[in-house]
XYZ file of C-alpha atoms in Angstrom:
775
model
C 0.000 0.000 0.000
C 1.000 3.652 -0.131
C 3.954 4.523 2.081
C 3.317 7.930 3.635
C 6.999 8.267 4.566
C 8.486 7.902 1.081
C 10.530 10.885 -0.053
C 9.864 12.682 -3.370
C 13.124 11.274 -4.668
C 12.124 7.801 -3.647
C 8.760 8.191 -5.314
C 10.330 9.470 -8.511
C 12.899 6.685 -8.493
C 10.244 4.102 -8.042
C 8.174 5.780 -10.684
C 10.988 5.690 -13.269
C 11.674 2.070 -12.539
C 8.013 1.254 -12.785
C 7.693 3.018 -16.103
C 10.402 0.739 -17.462
C 8.711 -2.344 -16.029
C 5.326 -1.253 -17.333
C 6.683 -0.493 -20.757
C 8.276 -3.908 -20.852
C 4.986 -5.438 -19.779
C 3.273 -3.590 -22.588
C 0.579 -2.139 -20.350
C 1.659 1.474 -20.022
C 0.046 2.699 -23.197
C -2.961 0.424 -23.194
C -3.891 0.963 -19.579
C -2.073 4.133 -18.568
C -1.750 3.021 -14.962
C 1.986 3.473 -14.357
C 1.689 6.878 -12.625
C -0.729 5.412 -10.132
C 1.551 2.481 -9.498
C 4.412 4.875 -8.863
C 2.443 6.705 -6.193
C 1.088 3.573 -4.544
C 4.338 1.668 -4.530
C 2.382 -1.472 -5.382
C 4.055 -4.260 -7.348
C 3.396 -3.925 -11.045
C 2.230 -7.483 -11.563
C -0.088 -7.367 -8.548
C -1.580 -4.023 -9.583
C -2.154 -5.105 -13.153
C -4.068 -8.091 -11.800
C -6.179 -5.809 -9.586
C -6.692 -3.426 -12.473
C -7.848 -6.158 -14.832
C -10.334 -7.412 -12.243
C -12.026 -4.030 -11.874
C -15.311 -3.323 -13.720
C -14.504 -1.933 -17.147
C -17.744 -0.266 -18.128
C -20.062 2.487 -16.941
C -23.182 3.160 -18.962
C -24.139 6.573 -20.255
C -27.438 6.706 -18.409
C -30.193 9.276 -18.344
C -29.130 12.309 -16.361
C -31.115 13.973 -13.616
C -33.152 16.708 -15.268
C -35.784 19.190 -14.221
C -39.474 18.407 -14.628
C -41.856 20.907 -16.193
C -45.586 21.452 -15.668
C -47.557 22.895 -18.583
C -51.007 24.202 -19.390
C -52.296 24.300 -22.960
C -53.867 27.194 -24.833
C -56.935 26.633 -27.002
C -54.697 26.738 -30.101
C -52.464 23.993 -28.719
C -49.608 26.206 -27.506
C -47.925 24.823 -24.401
C -47.504 27.320 -21.555
C -44.944 26.560 -18.849
C -46.392 26.928 -15.373
C -43.395 25.818 -13.311
C -40.257 23.698 -13.220
C -38.913 21.506 -10.435
C -35.495 20.028 -9.901
C -32.793 18.882 -7.548
C -30.335 19.634 -10.336
C -31.121 22.419 -12.777
C -30.205 20.630 -15.984
C -31.520 20.544 -19.531
C -29.767 17.855 -21.548
C -29.059 18.964 -25.109
C -27.638 17.169 -28.161
C -24.139 17.757 -29.498
C -25.389 19.970 -32.323
C -27.059 22.298 -29.800
C -23.722 23.188 -28.237
C -21.617 25.989 -29.650
C -18.289 24.912 -31.099
C -16.754 27.503 -28.784
C -18.015 25.464 -25.803
C -16.586 22.194 -27.126
C -13.209 23.709 -27.970
C -13.003 25.565 -24.645
C -13.706 22.356 -22.709
C -10.983 20.438 -24.523
C -8.456 23.294 -24.338
C -9.064 23.959 -20.641
C -9.607 20.473 -19.247
C -7.981 17.931 -21.579
C -5.889 19.216 -24.535
C -5.077 15.675 -25.727
C -8.695 14.462 -25.426
C -8.904 13.434 -29.083
C -5.537 11.607 -28.898
C -5.642 9.401 -25.807
C -7.750 6.329 -25.065
C -9.393 7.534 -21.889
C -6.373 8.277 -19.703
C -4.065 11.174 -20.549
C -0.703 9.626 -19.642
C 1.255 12.836 -20.141
C -1.087 14.891 -17.998
C -1.240 12.233 -15.324
C 2.558 11.917 -15.165
C 2.916 15.684 -14.913
C 0.323 15.893 -12.135
C 1.854 12.962 -10.279
C 5.366 14.387 -10.414
C 4.231 17.829 -9.220
C 2.221 16.316 -6.399
C 5.033 13.964 -5.370
C 7.560 16.835 -5.451
C 5.558 18.656 -2.804
C 3.564 20.997 -5.020
C -0.200 21.565 -4.885
C -2.328 18.527 -5.597
C -2.794 18.228 -9.339
C -5.831 16.778 -11.050
C -4.500 15.266 -14.234
C -7.854 13.617 -14.973
C -8.962 13.432 -18.566
C -12.428 14.556 -19.650
C -13.394 10.894 -19.824
C -12.194 10.307 -16.267
C -14.075 13.386 -15.056
C -17.154 12.095 -16.816
C -16.795 8.703 -15.114
C -16.490 10.353 -11.702
C -19.624 12.443 -12.382
C -21.549 9.360 -13.436
C -20.626 7.557 -10.223
C -21.663 10.608 -8.184
C -24.972 10.847 -10.058
C -25.717 7.222 -9.259
C -25.204 8.089 -5.597
C -27.531 11.092 -5.858
C -30.340 8.788 -6.948
C -30.127 6.768 -3.717
C -32.932 7.729 -1.338
C -31.455 6.274 1.853
C -29.236 8.981 3.391
C -26.702 6.587 4.899
C -26.296 4.597 1.703
C -26.113 7.833 -0.288
C -23.282 9.192 1.857
C -21.329 5.940 1.706
C -21.699 5.824 -2.058
C -20.620 9.444 -2.448
C -17.518 8.914 -0.293
C -16.513 5.869 -2.336
C -16.958 7.813 -5.576
C -14.911 10.829 -4.498
C -12.352 9.708 -1.901
C -8.752 10.587 -2.749
C -7.127 7.152 -2.890
C -5.039 5.316 -5.480
C -7.601 2.519 -5.521
C -10.397 4.898 -6.493
C -8.152 6.426 -9.161
C -7.437 2.981 -10.582
C -11.147 2.229 -10.837
C -11.778 5.596 -12.498
C -9.076 4.903 -15.085
C -10.352 1.419 -15.812
C -13.872 2.713 -16.346
C -12.647 5.598 -18.483
C -10.844 3.179 -20.803
C -14.022 1.087 -20.987
C -16.109 4.143 -21.889
C -13.668 5.063 -24.658
C -14.033 1.584 -26.153
C -17.806 1.890 -26.390
C -18.520 5.523 -27.246
C -17.210 8.043 -29.718
C -15.268 11.082 -28.584
C -18.117 13.386 -29.547
C -20.597 11.348 -27.516
C -18.326 11.394 -24.472
C -17.782 15.151 -24.809
C -21.539 15.700 -25.177
C -22.292 13.756 -22.034
C -19.477 15.434 -20.135
C -20.845 18.893 -20.939
C -24.347 17.773 -19.961
C -23.426 16.096 -16.676
C -20.803 18.382 -15.172
C -21.583 20.888 -12.426
C -21.378 24.638 -12.927
C -21.902 25.739 -9.334
C -24.781 25.376 -6.889
C -27.690 23.476 -8.441
C -26.676 24.377 -11.995
C -25.663 21.334 -14.027
C -24.906 21.019 -17.709
C -23.893 23.639 -20.247
C -27.457 24.516 -21.317
C -28.630 25.419 -17.811
C -25.327 27.200 -17.143
C -25.622 29.333 -20.288
C -29.175 30.260 -19.353
C -28.450 30.953 -15.684
C -25.204 32.893 -15.987
C -25.734 34.670 -19.301
C -29.425 34.403 -20.168
C -28.695 32.544 -23.386
C -28.376 28.986 -24.678
C -25.466 26.623 -25.174
C -25.854 27.072 -28.917
C -25.687 30.881 -28.794
C -22.951 31.636 -26.275
C -20.190 33.938 -27.476
C -16.527 32.981 -27.396
C -15.715 34.828 -24.122
C -18.941 33.517 -22.553
C -18.066 29.935 -23.518
C -14.597 30.224 -21.982
C -16.027 31.880 -18.870
C -18.541 29.071 -18.383
C -15.995 26.300 -18.927
C -13.745 28.057 -16.430
C -16.336 27.374 -13.723
C -16.004 23.608 -14.211
C -12.418 23.649 -12.914
C -13.499 24.956 -9.503
C -17.180 25.932 -9.238
C -16.903 27.579 -5.818
C -13.947 29.690 -6.882
C -15.037 30.629 -10.402
C -18.891 30.756 -10.413
C -20.403 34.100 -11.306
C -23.417 34.539 -9.032
C -21.690 36.110 -6.003
C -21.293 39.742 -7.109
C -20.106 40.807 -3.642
C -17.229 38.293 -3.570
C -13.915 39.932 -2.755
C -11.965 37.608 -5.030
C -14.481 37.099 -7.797
C -17.135 39.816 -7.833
C -18.241 42.931 -9.626
C -15.723 45.168 -7.841
C -12.757 43.446 -9.483
C -14.453 42.395 -12.702
C -14.796 38.779 -11.571
C -11.015 38.541 -11.509
C -10.715 34.856 -10.612
C -13.046 33.728 -13.369
C -11.476 36.112 -15.849
C -7.975 34.786 -15.149
C -9.107 31.211 -15.758
C -11.167 32.309 -18.794
C -8.191 34.023 -20.379
C -6.036 30.931 -19.753
C -8.593 28.862 -21.671
C -8.704 31.439 -24.485
C -4.916 31.330 -24.700
C -4.966 27.536 -24.958
C -7.651 27.720 -27.650
C -5.451 30.129 -29.624
C -2.382 27.919 -29.198
C -4.362 24.948 -30.497
C -5.550 26.954 -33.530
C -9.178 26.816 -32.447
C -9.567 30.602 -32.724
C -7.852 33.346 -34.691
C -5.542 35.962 -33.288
C -8.196 38.615 -33.840
C -10.868 36.555 -32.069
C -8.500 35.915 -29.181
C -7.598 39.602 -28.831
C -11.236 40.660 -28.872
C -12.281 37.954 -26.389
C -9.651 38.694 -23.747
C -10.544 42.391 -24.004
C -14.196 41.594 -23.244
C -15.170 42.143 -19.593
C -16.814 39.339 -17.636
C -20.401 40.565 -17.265
C -22.795 37.837 -16.129
C -26.522 38.256 -16.589
C -27.946 36.053 -13.843
C -31.309 34.650 -14.922
C -33.011 32.851 -12.072
C -34.805 29.737 -13.320
C -38.510 29.464 -12.718
C -38.723 26.861 -10.030
C -41.603 25.833 -7.830
C -45.267 26.684 -8.078
C -44.768 30.312 -7.022
C -43.562 30.903 -10.583
C -47.022 29.896 -11.837
C -48.508 33.151 -10.524
C -52.289 33.047 -10.118
C -52.307 29.407 -11.249
C -49.959 28.441 -8.423
C -52.610 26.638 -6.376
C -53.560 24.465 -9.324
C -49.851 23.805 -9.857
C -49.571 22.825 -6.197
C -52.502 20.430 -6.627
C -50.738 18.810 -9.599
C -47.498 18.375 -7.656
C -49.395 16.677 -4.835
C -50.723 14.174 -7.370
C -47.225 13.541 -8.719
C -45.850 13.048 -5.220
C -48.728 11.092 -3.675
C -50.265 8.888 -6.364
C -48.881 5.303 -6.427
C -49.016 5.434 -10.235
C -45.777 7.443 -10.097
C -43.871 5.191 -7.686
C -44.216 2.643 -4.924
C -43.263 4.980 -2.079
C -43.004 8.683 -1.360
C -39.232 8.914 -1.817
C -39.283 7.091 -5.154
C -42.005 9.432 -6.405
C -40.064 12.474 -5.210
C -36.882 11.392 -6.952
C -38.702 10.643 -10.200
C -40.434 14.001 -10.129
C -37.429 16.087 -9.091
C -34.873 14.278 -11.268
C -36.812 12.408 -13.940
C -37.254 15.179 -16.484
C -41.030 14.820 -16.667
C -43.010 17.012 -19.039
C -46.406 17.177 -17.332
C -49.348 18.354 -19.439
C -52.276 19.352 -17.247
C -56.028 19.682 -17.657
C -56.050 23.417 -16.892
C -58.185 25.414 -19.331
C -56.400 28.756 -19.587
C -59.501 30.536 -20.926
C -61.558 29.553 -17.870
C -58.587 30.069 -15.585
C -58.038 33.625 -16.811
C -61.737 34.407 -16.384
C -61.620 33.024 -12.844
C -58.463 35.007 -12.015
C -59.914 38.230 -13.407
C -63.211 38.009 -11.567
C -61.524 36.930 -8.339
C -59.135 39.894 -8.429
C -62.034 42.206 -9.226
C -64.357 41.024 -6.493
C -62.446 39.626 -3.510
C -59.514 41.497 -1.927
C -56.402 39.569 -0.953
C -56.362 41.355 2.381
C -59.531 42.701 4.020
C -59.367 44.988 7.014
C -62.405 43.525 8.775
C -61.287 39.908 8.737
C -59.631 36.994 6.986
C -61.710 36.575 3.845
C -61.059 33.845 1.305
C -62.351 33.463 -2.211
C -62.403 30.168 -4.134
C -63.318 29.002 -7.618
C -63.158 25.425 -8.895
C -64.379 24.225 -12.299
C -64.608 20.617 -13.485
C -65.466 19.186 -16.888
C -68.640 17.103 -16.781
C -68.125 13.462 -17.719
C -64.322 13.472 -17.531
C -63.431 14.846 -14.084
C -60.812 17.115 -15.682
C -60.108 20.108 -13.456
C -60.454 23.168 -15.707
C -59.919 26.039 -13.271
C -58.709 26.519 -9.710
C -58.244 29.971 -8.207
C -58.208 31.653 -4.826
C -57.704 35.215 -3.656
C -54.266 34.764 -2.075
C -50.661 34.877 -3.254
C -48.978 31.488 -3.142
C -45.879 30.756 -1.114
C -44.606 27.790 0.879
C -41.840 29.899 2.413
C -42.643 30.887 6.036
C -40.476 33.989 5.671
C -42.547 35.141 2.699
C -45.824 34.262 4.406
C -44.792 36.436 7.343
C -44.675 39.462 5.044
C -48.444 39.769 4.821
C -51.856 38.113 5.058
C -52.038 37.994 1.282
C -49.645 35.018 1.325
C -50.537 31.434 2.137
C -49.415 27.971 1.161
C -52.839 26.447 1.917
C -54.985 25.550 -1.079
C -58.548 26.357 -0.036
C -60.014 24.448 -2.999
C -58.750 20.994 -2.059
C -58.586 18.418 0.709
C -56.099 18.568 3.553
C -53.863 15.920 1.968
C -53.839 17.838 -1.304
C -53.290 21.369 -0.041
C -53.563 21.675 3.725
C -57.148 22.900 4.017
C -59.731 21.287 6.292
C -62.541 22.442 4.032
C -65.527 24.707 4.515
C -69.183 24.204 5.312
C -71.118 24.240 2.018
C -74.348 25.394 3.625
C -77.495 24.902 1.574
C -75.629 23.571 -1.483
C -75.486 20.300 0.463
C -79.293 20.081 0.384
C -79.166 18.539 -3.091
C -78.144 15.224 -1.509
C -81.236 15.184 0.696
C -83.228 15.924 -2.456
C -81.529 12.960 -4.132
C -82.342 10.647 -1.213
C -85.913 11.999 -1.158
C -86.442 10.861 -4.737
C -84.464 7.651 -4.160
C -86.799 6.612 -1.340
C -89.828 7.040 -3.585
C -91.041 10.538 -2.756
C -91.948 13.070 -5.428
C -91.047 16.713 -5.961
C -94.582 17.881 -5.256
C -94.972 15.818 -2.105
C -95.219 17.955 1.001
C -93.882 17.498 4.491
C -94.235 19.120 7.873
C -92.059 22.237 7.564
C -93.192 24.187 10.614
C -90.443 25.709 12.687
C -90.263 23.908 16.023
C -87.891 22.588 18.639
C -89.498 19.186 18.967
C -88.866 17.467 15.655
C -89.057 14.102 17.328
C -87.114 11.018 16.332
C -85.278 10.699 13.008
C -84.689 7.349 11.367
C -81.029 6.277 11.041
C -80.321 2.776 9.769
C -76.622 3.018 10.719
C -76.627 4.613 14.159
C -80.149 3.887 15.305
C -82.988 6.357 15.960
C -81.826 9.916 16.604
C -83.673 12.476 18.714
C -82.586 16.085 19.246
C -85.484 17.478 21.272
C -83.386 17.776 24.427
C -80.939 19.949 22.479
C -83.752 22.219 21.332
C -82.906 21.715 17.668
C -84.826 24.632 16.177
C -83.617 25.659 12.710
C -85.139 28.805 11.278
C -85.528 30.266 7.811
C -83.902 33.433 6.546
C -87.044 35.450 6.068
C -88.704 33.600 8.937
C -90.928 31.790 6.464
C -93.494 30.014 8.567
C -95.016 27.805 5.894
C -95.993 24.534 7.461
C -96.480 22.481 4.338
C -93.786 23.149 1.696
C -93.303 20.663 -1.125
C -89.824 19.331 -1.871
C -89.799 21.436 -5.052
C -90.727 24.611 -3.177
C -88.159 23.899 -0.484
C -85.467 23.486 -3.144
C -86.353 26.591 -5.137
C -86.542 28.743 -1.996
C -83.831 26.853 -0.069
C -86.113 26.443 2.941
C -84.245 24.999 5.903
C -87.295 23.663 7.709
C -88.477 22.206 4.411
C -85.387 20.020 4.198
C -85.509 19.078 7.870
C -89.112 18.035 7.269
C -88.000 15.975 4.276
C -85.206 14.385 6.310
C -87.752 13.442 8.977
C -89.302 11.118 6.369
C -85.939 9.731 5.266
C -83.017 7.686 6.549
C -80.227 9.981 7.812
C -77.699 7.267 7.025
C -79.162 7.040 3.535
C -78.646 10.782 3.003
C -74.985 10.404 3.969
C -74.484 7.422 1.686
C -76.116 9.243 -1.200
C -73.791 12.198 -0.701
C -70.849 9.793 -0.654
C -72.030 8.215 -3.891
C -71.428 11.603 -5.546
C -67.838 11.591 -4.273
C -68.582 13.827 -1.279
C -66.267 13.428 1.706
C -64.911 15.627 4.448
C -61.765 17.505 3.546
C -59.970 16.379 6.713
C -60.491 12.705 5.888
C -62.935 11.998 8.702
C -66.329 10.361 8.013
C -69.239 12.565 7.033
C -71.515 13.573 9.880
C -75.060 12.360 9.272
C -77.120 14.076 11.967
C -80.121 16.242 11.176
C -78.011 19.409 11.136
C -75.786 17.985 8.392
C -78.781 18.110 6.066
C -78.327 21.872 5.841
C -74.589 21.746 5.242
C -72.413 21.503 8.358
C -69.773 19.035 7.074
C -66.513 20.704 6.055
C -65.999 19.890 2.381
C -63.505 21.078 -0.228
C -64.929 23.272 -3.028
C -63.391 20.925 -5.629
C -65.301 18.027 -4.086
C -68.583 19.903 -4.456
C -67.722 20.783 -8.058
C -67.167 17.079 -8.761
C -70.531 16.246 -7.159
C -72.420 18.859 -9.198
C -70.681 17.561 -12.323
C -71.988 14.117 -11.390
C -75.535 15.460 -11.154
C -75.131 17.184 -14.533
C -73.746 13.932 -15.990
C -77.067 12.142 -15.469
C -75.954 10.680 -12.188
C -72.519 9.363 -13.140
C -69.787 10.953 -11.028
C -66.183 11.023 -12.261
C -63.275 11.527 -9.875
C -61.138 14.636 -10.474
C -57.994 14.453 -12.573
C -55.494 17.235 -13.189
C -52.979 15.546 -15.503
C -53.649 14.610 -19.117
C -50.193 13.311 -20.060
C -46.695 12.851 -18.678
C -43.854 12.420 -21.148
C -40.357 11.321 -20.136
C -37.162 12.908 -21.439
C -36.873 10.160 -24.028
C -40.392 10.807 -25.331
C -41.900 7.798 -23.585
C -45.465 8.198 -22.319
C -45.612 7.613 -18.569
C -48.901 6.252 -17.132
C -51.014 8.857 -15.325
C -53.927 8.586 -12.885
C -57.206 8.032 -14.692
C -60.642 9.243 -13.654
C -62.982 6.623 -12.278
C -66.654 7.095 -13.042
C -69.451 5.451 -11.092
C -73.222 5.527 -11.088
C -74.415 7.704 -8.205
C -78.157 7.796 -8.861
C -80.656 6.456 -11.357
C -80.897 8.843 -14.347
C -84.691 8.954 -13.929
C -84.258 10.336 -10.433
C -81.478 12.679 -11.578
C -83.994 14.137 -14.014
C -86.105 15.087 -11.023
C -83.134 16.734 -9.339
C -82.193 18.754 -12.417
C -85.862 19.714 -12.901
C -85.821 21.346 -9.474
C -82.280 22.739 -9.732
C -83.021 24.465 -13.051
C -85.850 26.284 -11.284
C -83.439 27.400 -8.586
C -81.705 29.270 -11.404
C -84.766 30.703 -13.112
C -87.139 31.263 -10.181
C -85.203 30.766 -6.991
C -82.216 31.911 -4.990
C -79.758 31.775 -7.931
C -81.638 34.098 -10.260
C -78.863 36.701 -10.262
C -76.254 34.189 -11.425
C -78.615 32.938 -14.112
C -79.498 36.413 -15.379
C -75.861 37.527 -15.638
C -74.581 34.480 -17.518
C -74.233 34.929 -21.272
C -74.557 33.018 -23.503
C -77.213 31.194 -21.576
C -77.670 27.446 -21.933
C -79.633 25.090 -19.659
C -78.091 25.347 -16.191
C -78.674 23.819 -12.784
C -77.605 25.344 -9.502
C -77.909 25.682 -5.777
C -76.890 28.487 -3.460
C -75.567 28.127 0.058
C -75.105 30.349 3.085
C -73.726 29.206 6.407
C -74.670 30.452 9.853
C -74.459 34.217 10.179
C -73.648 34.545 6.447
C -70.049 33.615 7.267
C -69.654 31.648 4.018
C -71.638 32.144 0.814
C -71.703 29.764 -2.153
C -72.920 29.491 -5.695
C -72.632 26.008 -7.165
C -73.960 24.976 -10.533
C -73.390 23.293 -13.854
C -74.304 22.858 -17.466
C -74.092 19.478 -19.165
C -70.461 20.392 -19.948
C -68.914 22.289 -17.016
C -69.537 22.502 -13.265
C -68.316 25.467 -11.221
C -68.306 26.193 -7.501
C -67.686 29.737 -6.262
C -67.381 30.659 -2.618
C -66.570 33.570 -0.349
C -65.516 32.268 3.049
C -64.236 33.322 6.435
C -60.865 31.592 6.580
C -60.573 32.352 10.276
C -63.068 33.914 12.629
C -66.562 34.980 11.623
C -67.850 37.693 9.342
C -71.439 38.397 8.395
C -71.230 39.061 4.670
C -74.602 40.789 4.762
C -73.108 43.545 6.866
C -70.298 44.816 4.640
C -69.243 45.412 1.067
C -66.104 45.077 -1.045
C -65.091 47.655 -3.626
C -66.981 45.601 -6.191
C -70.235 45.576 -4.229
C -72.203 43.790 -1.547
C -70.089 40.976 -0.079
C -72.941 38.479 0.180
C -73.616 38.707 -3.568
C -69.997 38.551 -4.761
C -70.568 34.874 -5.598
C -73.265 35.934 -8.063
C -70.816 38.281 -9.761
C -68.050 35.685 -10.045
C -69.990 32.561 -11.051
C -71.475 34.147 -14.205
C -68.065 35.515 -15.200
C -66.608 32.006 -15.290
C -69.637 30.206 -16.682
C -70.124 32.743 -19.464
C -66.704 31.768 -20.790
C -67.470 28.079 -20.238
C -70.792 28.314 -22.067
C -69.247 30.157 -25.010
C -66.463 27.586 -25.304
C -68.146 24.296 -24.387
C -71.837 24.985 -24.954
C -74.383 22.926 -23.098
C -77.270 20.616 -23.875
C -80.671 20.069 -22.345
C -81.129 18.167 -19.148
C -83.390 15.088 -19.302
C -87.103 15.597 -18.859
C -88.456 14.518 -15.503
C -91.257 11.979 -15.565
C -94.603 12.566 -13.987
C -93.924 9.840 -11.470
C -90.930 11.796 -10.187
C -92.583 15.208 -10.262
C -95.799 13.902 -8.734
C -99.201 15.472 -8.455
C -99.475 18.933 -7.053
C -100.761 18.498 -3.558
C -102.965 21.162 -2.095
C -101.434 22.627 1.022
C -103.082 21.517 4.192
C -105.487 24.201 5.422
C -104.493 26.054 8.503
C -106.904 25.650 11.405
C -109.369 28.543 11.600
C -108.894 30.412 14.870
C -111.920 30.984 17.024
C -113.198 34.542 16.765
C -112.305 36.664 19.752
C -114.985 38.645 21.529
C -114.355 42.241 20.610
C -113.652 44.716 23.375
C -114.690 48.327 23.187
C -111.907 50.340 21.667
C -110.526 53.201 23.682
C -110.794 56.536 21.941
C -107.547 57.533 20.142
C -106.387 60.985 19.308
C -106.227 61.899 15.624
C -102.879 60.995 14.092
C -101.299 60.938 10.698
C -100.954 57.348 9.532
C -97.338 56.267 9.265
C -95.916 55.015 5.928
C -95.594 51.264 5.645
C -92.016 49.928 5.896
C -90.586 48.655 2.622
C -90.239 44.906 2.296
C -86.801 43.424 2.678
C -85.275 42.250 -0.583
C -85.579 38.518 -1.208
C -82.601 36.606 0.074
C -81.492 33.071 0.520
C -82.860 31.352 3.631
C -80.741 31.961 6.670
C -79.093 28.941 8.251
C -80.655 27.142 11.130
C -79.296 26.357 14.536
C -78.247 22.691 14.588
C -77.905 20.500 17.655
C -74.173 20.799 18.062
C -71.546 21.456 20.662
C -69.708 24.731 20.964
C -67.551 25.193 17.857
C -63.857 24.367 18.136
C -61.258 25.739 15.747
C -59.938 23.422 13.058
C -56.901 23.727 10.806
C -58.478 26.654 8.985
C -59.320 28.344 12.257
C -63.024 27.697 11.587
C -65.637 26.271 13.874
C -66.076 22.524 13.722
C -69.851 22.625 13.704
C -71.182 26.040 12.739
C -74.852 26.418 12.097
C -75.916 25.100 8.730
C -77.806 27.025 6.111
């Protein structure tokens, strides 16, 4: 083994003797290992045996590259939303590299690259002698050897286990004669299998250029805002200079004392000019080109790469949703770490379902109507659109600026990393109460259990509703809790039909309907439309849940309304159309799963009622302001105290959910306005803005006609009992007075939520109450 106490003279003497032995053995030229033998002091015959037993081949594998997420314009143009990487690299072919880059690499790193067979004997001897004589450690590695070392390091980088990764990296980079022998052996093997141009191409693609910048294409873009094909001569030499010592020569530390703007990036320039001189000596450039290049100052133009979803701007939350799919769906890997490595290093080109026309409409109306920061409280705005029949997510917007950086979030309430549109596992939100939009599932169960739209129920307001049927949990009674939901305008009708209750969103009407139904059945029907709580817990199924107290993600409700519009077939949401690997191979993506939620004949009854919500009920404003107008279904929702307001609806092509919510705390939206108008009606300004674009682009057909057996006969309301006449008393004389003017009627509004039988609200992950009053 290596003798640490050998003198330089002893090393040189041994080296000279070994050269003679190696030459006689005929291995010096073919293997180029004599310099290593000289340093190690190992016997020539023993070392040759070791050398021959080493692996002789390292494959040119796919390099770690950044993954890109795209949206597509209507004309087919791909729009980059964001890129992700552990190593910022874009692999490019040989023809996409400037000749200046190729010549600079050879001149600066391996002048005899096109002459040797993988190991530069002359350079290695020179480096060995200088090192042995007590000078600074010399590299002496050929481009092929450097490439081999980079390949071994890259293989280590792909190891998920930290301990195994570190051990691999140490073995690939440790400064030992044994490691150098292996590197040489592999370099010779590479030279036997690949052309010089192919090796040089891979070397320029794999090598590091400082920080997370890898490969000449990313380096040209980052340091000079150009491409590998378009770099100038001085730029090419400046970039190749970085390879020699990235920390010393990289150009993105302008305040560096040794290599910054103050001294004209002196360290890099010195190395650059050395490379230019070598290029001139090797007749790669003319005297005039050399003179002009060395006179050119080093002036980097740092161009930060777009990385992470924050670069997607107002589409950042959709981008975040896509990344969660890539990182969480088993389609992309067996475990979380495998999926992360594939995404961050696999060079995916991800083509999403985002419809940029709808997305822009959603962004515009959101910015117009809901402020990012509101002085009176923490207000959130959400919009989710889904294509009917496919589950493709077409739009996803909220009123906040996206950032996952706590330091950025601390700058203002306009920043958040929570995606209000999705489930907790897909964006960190625990959902919001949908209020009366949830009533459509009671309507579905009503028809499913054989009732008709015109059938009436006891809808009087009372605190003694009695016992509700529940086939899962057993009979449920809330009288001791004084369950006493009320209606917004204090409607006191005692005999509403299911159709009337739907059109007017009457709370007591739906409680009366639920009294005739199975509470467990209502929950199961909601689940059949893909409805689930955003926090992953089971849906509550008590009487109060009928009027919308479960916390549900807006995207989930959009999927459910799309299922209603799709004649009762609900399709799970998908955000990715295609994923293409760097080699052009199609990678499997998650597919939507569609299931029958309700018989189409019963769905026809639902859509019959929900169309009348639009034309005659609580959603008239959204209907009137949508243009072009096609058949549409809808349902409004307001939670207790008008804290959250919703407009959910669909055509036969697109479903959209719009909400204005209290992210934390409580705010009565009927008591304040935004710059755009009354807060409680902002939903009716935003929903038409999105659906007008959807209708113009996708159109919309007619919903199926409801049968008479589903609509039912119009039942006459039960007559109210006639009160007994009171015996009149003599009226006391009154002084003359001017009759007062009658008070104007209050404008029609959606029924106010009722008070459910619940415990005191507790804050959840959104800072909201666990069981606010439904509406």
